[in-house]
């Protein structure tokens, strides 16, 4: 089980009908959004426990805003099923190579939901997992973005290439090109590396394009969620002409 918290996170989970067991509410709350959450919970016949702020703090890991929800653990999607059910001519996926920070994953899910990305691909091992922290940072987007777990990223890249996808990896190398010099008007997978190590050698070697985001300051890299957002919206801009 997982305890998620925060008004927007809990509300979106209930709207998406994420399997839930119990709603916890601050007994002193008079917030209109929380009243809407209670109404949603009652419509789904959920148990509701009114409690004090101290008890809510013991359940959560951050700012709970007066509400928390006990839910079934987040499940991952199967890549073959997602590909089979796609109806777009030019889908967009984001692949995360070894991402470790749940705040980055949450922010990336939020951007993916806003931009209509078709799914986020992560490896099963050595990576951040879906959690209450990810849910909180995503402000509910975790309920709508398909997160796909795969055993091996390089094998997954080969499968996607055989299915007509082009792999575009964000990394500054001797052979990289500026991110806005690629025509993204095609089925594409945007690869973002880990916060410390970047993209693995095998993933880079399997990629069709290596792109870099120009920087003129003193640091040599951007936050992973920022890099993802820049590339995602460049794809959108390219497709809008």
Short mmCIF file of C-alpha atoms in Angstrom, two decimals:
data_model
loop_
_atom_site.label_atom_id
_atom_site.label_comp_id
_atom_site.label_asym_id
_atom_site.label_seq_id
_atom_site.Cartn_x
_atom_site.Cartn_y
_atom_site.Cartn_z
CA UNK A 1 0.00 0.00 0.00
CA UNK A 2 1.02 3.61 -0.52
CA UNK A 3 0.00 6.80 1.28
CA UNK A 4 -0.30 9.74 -1.10
CA UNK A 5 -1.06 13.25 0.09
CA UNK A 6 -1.78 16.80 -1.00
CA UNK A 7 -5.09 18.11 -2.30
CA UNK A 8 -4.40 17.93 -6.05
CA UNK A 9 -2.69 14.55 -5.81
CA UNK A 10 -5.52 12.95 -3.83
CA UNK A 11 -8.22 14.54 -5.95
CA UNK A 12 -6.69 13.34 -9.22
CA UNK A 13 -6.23 9.84 -7.81
CA UNK A 14 -9.92 9.70 -6.94
CA UNK A 15 -10.96 11.15 -10.30
CA UNK A 16 -8.84 8.53 -12.07
CA UNK A 17 -10.41 5.86 -9.83
CA UNK A 18 -7.06 4.66 -8.55
CA UNK A 19 -7.88 1.76 -6.23
CA UNK A 20 -8.03 3.29 -2.76
CA UNK A 21 -8.81 1.98 0.72
CA UNK A 22 -9.13 4.96 3.05
CA UNK A 23 -9.19 8.75 3.01
CA UNK A 24 -7.65 10.70 5.90
CA UNK A 25 -8.86 14.25 6.48
CA UNK A 26 -7.81 16.95 8.94
CA UNK A 27 -10.81 17.31 11.24
CA UNK A 28 -10.32 21.08 11.40
CA UNK A 29 -10.23 21.62 7.66
CA UNK A 30 -12.82 23.87 6.03
CA UNK A 31 -11.18 23.87 2.61
CA UNK A 32 -13.52 23.79 -0.41
CA UNK A 33 -11.26 21.45 -2.41
CA UNK A 34 -11.12 19.01 0.49
CA UNK A 35 -14.92 19.08 0.63
CA UNK A 36 -14.92 18.07 -3.05
CA UNK A 37 -12.47 15.28 -2.24
CA UNK A 38 -14.74 14.00 0.55
CA UNK A 39 -17.68 14.00 -1.87
CA UNK A 40 -15.64 11.99 -4.40
CA UNK A 41 -14.59 9.51 -1.71
CA UNK A 42 -18.18 9.03 -0.55
CA UNK A 43 -19.31 8.41 -4.13
CA UNK A 44 -16.75 5.57 -4.26
CA UNK A 45 -17.80 4.20 -0.84
CA UNK A 46 -14.36 4.79 0.68
CA UNK A 47 -13.71 4.77 4.39
CA UNK A 48 -13.07 8.30 5.68
CA UNK A 49 -11.13 8.95 8.86
CA UNK A 50 -11.15 12.43 10.34
CA UNK A 51 -8.00 13.00 12.38
CA UNK A 52 -5.80 15.75 13.77
CA UNK A 53 -2.87 17.36 12.00
CA UNK A 54 -0.31 15.48 14.12
CA UNK A 55 -1.62 12.10 12.98
CA UNK A 56 -1.57 13.19 9.34
CA UNK A 57 2.05 14.21 9.76
CA UNK A 58 2.93 10.70 10.95
CA UNK A 59 1.38 9.25 7.77
CA UNK A 60 3.06 11.54 5.26
CA UNK A 61 6.55 12.68 4.27
CA UNK A 62 5.84 16.29 3.43
CA UNK A 63 3.17 18.98 3.15
CA UNK A 64 -0.11 17.06 3.29
CA UNK A 65 -2.46 20.09 3.01
CA UNK A 66 -4.93 18.40 5.33
CA UNK A 67 -5.61 15.25 3.33
CA UNK A 68 -4.05 11.85 2.58
CA UNK A 69 -5.20 8.73 0.76
CA UNK A 70 -4.26 5.09 1.20
CA UNK A 71 -3.98 3.56 -2.27
CA UNK A 72 -2.82 0.44 -4.01
CA UNK A 73 0.82 0.63 -5.12
CA UNK A 74 1.36 2.15 -8.54
CA UNK A 75 1.54 -0.36 -11.36
CA UNK A 76 3.67 -0.20 -14.47
CA UNK A 77 2.61 -0.70 -18.08
CA UNK A 78 3.83 -3.27 -20.59
CA UNK A 79 5.59 -1.78 -23.62
CA UNK A 80 4.07 -4.19 -26.15
CA UNK A 81 0.56 -3.42 -24.93
CA UNK A 82 1.14 0.32 -25.03
CA UNK A 83 2.53 0.14 -28.58
CA UNK A 84 -0.35 -2.05 -29.68
CA UNK A 85 -2.98 0.39 -28.39
CA UNK A 86 -1.43 3.56 -29.82
CA UNK A 87 -3.55 5.43 -32.35
CA UNK A 88 -1.10 8.21 -33.24
CA UNK A 89 1.00 8.28 -36.39
CA UNK A 90 3.96 9.91 -34.64
CA UNK A 91 4.05 8.97 -30.95
CA UNK A 92 6.52 10.44 -28.49
CA UNK A 93 8.09 8.52 -25.63
CA UNK A 94 10.54 9.65 -22.97
CA UNK A 95 13.15 7.11 -21.85
CA UNK A 96 14.95 7.70 -18.55
CA UNK A 97 18.36 6.09 -18.21
CA UNK A 98 19.10 5.60 -14.52
CA UNK A 99 17.20 8.57 -13.09
CA UNK A 100 17.52 8.58 -9.28
CA UNK A 101 15.65 11.62 -7.94
CA UNK A 102 11.89 11.15 -7.38
CA UNK A 103 11.44 14.93 -7.68
CA UNK A 104 12.84 14.80 -11.20
CA UNK A 105 10.58 11.90 -12.16
CA UNK A 106 7.55 13.70 -10.75
CA UNK A 107 8.38 16.88 -12.66
CA UNK A 108 8.93 14.91 -15.88
CA UNK A 109 5.55 13.17 -15.50
CA UNK A 110 3.91 16.55 -15.04
CA UNK A 111 5.47 17.85 -18.26
CA UNK A 112 4.61 14.63 -20.12
CA UNK A 113 0.96 14.91 -19.11
CA UNK A 114 0.81 18.58 -20.11
CA UNK A 115 2.38 17.91 -23.52
CA UNK A 116 0.63 14.65 -24.41
CA UNK A 117 3.65 12.34 -24.32
CA UNK A 118 2.57 8.75 -24.93
CA UNK A 119 4.64 7.10 -22.22
CA UNK A 120 7.73 7.16 -20.03
CA UNK A 121 10.11 4.20 -20.20
CA UNK A 122 12.31 3.31 -17.22
CA UNK A 123 14.53 0.29 -16.46
CA UNK A 124 13.48 -2.13 -13.73
CA UNK A 125 16.77 -1.82 -11.87
CA UNK A 126 18.93 1.03 -10.60
CA UNK A 127 16.33 3.73 -11.09
CA UNK A 128 13.75 5.73 -9.16
CA UNK A 129 10.35 4.09 -8.75
CA UNK A 130 6.81 5.45 -8.61
CA UNK A 131 6.07 6.60 -5.08
CA UNK A 132 4.15 9.08 -2.95
CA UNK A 133 6.93 11.64 -3.48
CA UNK A 134 6.71 11.24 -7.26
CA UNK A 135 2.93 11.55 -7.03
CA UNK A 136 3.19 14.72 -4.95
CA UNK A 137 5.64 16.45 -7.31
CA UNK A 138 3.63 15.41 -10.37
CA UNK A 139 0.52 17.06 -8.84
CA UNK A 140 -1.59 14.12 -9.99
CA UNK A 141 -0.05 13.55 -13.44
CA UNK A 142 1.15 10.16 -12.20
CA UNK A 143 -2.43 8.94 -12.67
CA UNK A 144 -2.46 9.71 -16.40
CA UNK A 145 1.03 9.14 -17.82
CA UNK A 146 1.86 5.55 -18.74
CA UNK A 147 5.09 4.54 -17.00
CA UNK A 148 6.60 1.48 -18.64
CA UNK A 149 9.18 -0.77 -16.97
CA UNK A 150 11.61 -2.70 -19.19
CA UNK A 151 14.37 -5.15 -18.37
CA UNK A 152 17.03 -3.76 -20.70
CA UNK A 153 17.14 -0.29 -22.27
CA UNK A 154 19.38 -1.14 -25.23
CA UNK A 155 17.21 -4.12 -26.22
CA UNK A 156 14.16 -1.90 -25.87
CA UNK A 157 15.77 0.68 -28.13
CA UNK A 158 16.37 -1.96 -30.80
CA UNK A 159 12.75 -3.09 -30.56
CA UNK A 160 11.51 0.49 -30.90
CA UNK A 161 13.81 1.16 -33.85
CA UNK A 162 12.44 -1.93 -35.59
CA UNK A 163 8.97 -0.50 -34.97
CA UNK A 164 9.92 2.74 -36.75
CA UNK A 165 11.01 4.94 -33.85
CA UNK A 166 14.01 7.26 -33.90
CA UNK A 167 16.05 7.47 -30.72
CA UNK A 168 17.17 10.95 -29.74
CA UNK A 169 19.51 11.13 -26.75
CA UNK A 170 20.36 14.28 -24.82
CA UNK A 171 24.09 14.34 -24.09
CA UNK A 172 26.96 16.66 -24.94
CA UNK A 173 29.55 14.70 -26.96
CA UNK A 174 32.03 15.37 -29.77
CA UNK A 175 29.38 14.21 -32.25
CA UNK A 176 26.28 15.85 -30.76
CA UNK A 177 24.20 18.42 -32.64
CA UNK A 178 22.10 21.25 -31.28
CA UNK A 179 18.71 20.02 -30.08
CA UNK A 180 16.82 22.40 -32.39
CA UNK A 181 18.59 21.15 -35.54
CA UNK A 182 16.75 17.82 -35.61
CA UNK A 183 13.43 17.32 -37.40
CA UNK A 184 11.27 15.54 -34.83
CA UNK A 185 8.35 15.03 -37.19
CA UNK A 186 8.53 11.25 -36.77
CA UNK A 187 7.92 8.60 -34.10
CA UNK A 188 10.53 9.53 -31.52
CA UNK A 189 11.99 8.44 -28.20
CA UNK A 190 13.71 11.17 -26.16
CA UNK A 191 16.40 9.75 -23.87
CA UNK A 192 17.39 11.59 -20.69
CA UNK A 193 20.28 10.37 -18.55
CA UNK A 194 20.81 10.16 -14.80
CA UNK A 195 21.56 13.20 -12.69
CA UNK A 196 25.19 12.26 -12.08
CA UNK A 197 26.37 9.85 -14.76
CA UNK A 198 24.34 10.99 -17.75
CA UNK A 199 23.46 8.47 -20.44
CA UNK A 200 25.16 5.08 -20.47
CA UNK A 201 27.60 4.23 -23.24
CA UNK A 202 25.49 1.43 -24.72
CA UNK A 203 22.41 3.63 -24.93
CA UNK A 204 24.40 6.39 -26.64
CA UNK A 205 25.85 3.93 -29.14
CA UNK A 206 22.36 2.62 -29.96
CA UNK A 207 20.90 6.11 -30.50
CA UNK A 208 20.10 7.63 -33.88
CA UNK A 209 20.76 11.21 -32.77
CA UNK A 210 22.80 12.73 -29.95
CA UNK A 211 21.64 16.25 -29.20
CA UNK A 212 22.88 18.91 -26.82
CA UNK A 213 21.21 21.92 -25.25
CA UNK A 214 23.56 24.92 -25.46
CA UNK A 215 24.70 26.49 -22.20
CA UNK A 216 26.72 29.64 -21.68
CA UNK A 217 26.94 29.77 -17.89
CA UNK A 218 29.33 28.25 -15.40
CA UNK A 219 27.65 24.87 -14.84
CA UNK A 220 27.95 22.14 -17.44
CA UNK A 221 24.54 20.48 -17.23
CA UNK A 222 20.84 21.10 -16.68
CA UNK A 223 18.47 19.40 -14.28
CA UNK A 224 17.10 16.22 -15.89
CA UNK A 225 13.49 17.40 -15.71
CA UNK A 226 14.42 20.73 -17.32
CA UNK A 227 16.26 18.98 -20.17
CA UNK A 228 13.27 16.71 -20.71
CA UNK A 229 10.87 19.66 -20.84
CA UNK A 230 13.03 21.55 -23.36
CA UNK A 231 13.21 18.54 -25.70
CA UNK A 232 9.53 17.66 -25.36
CA UNK A 233 8.41 21.14 -26.26
CA UNK A 234 10.90 21.32 -29.12
CA UNK A 235 9.15 18.24 -30.55
CA UNK A 236 5.82 20.00 -30.18
CA UNK A 237 7.15 23.17 -31.81
CA UNK A 238 8.59 21.22 -34.75
CA UNK A 239 5.31 19.44 -35.36
CA UNK A 240 3.36 22.66 -35.28
CA UNK A 241 5.62 24.10 -37.98
#
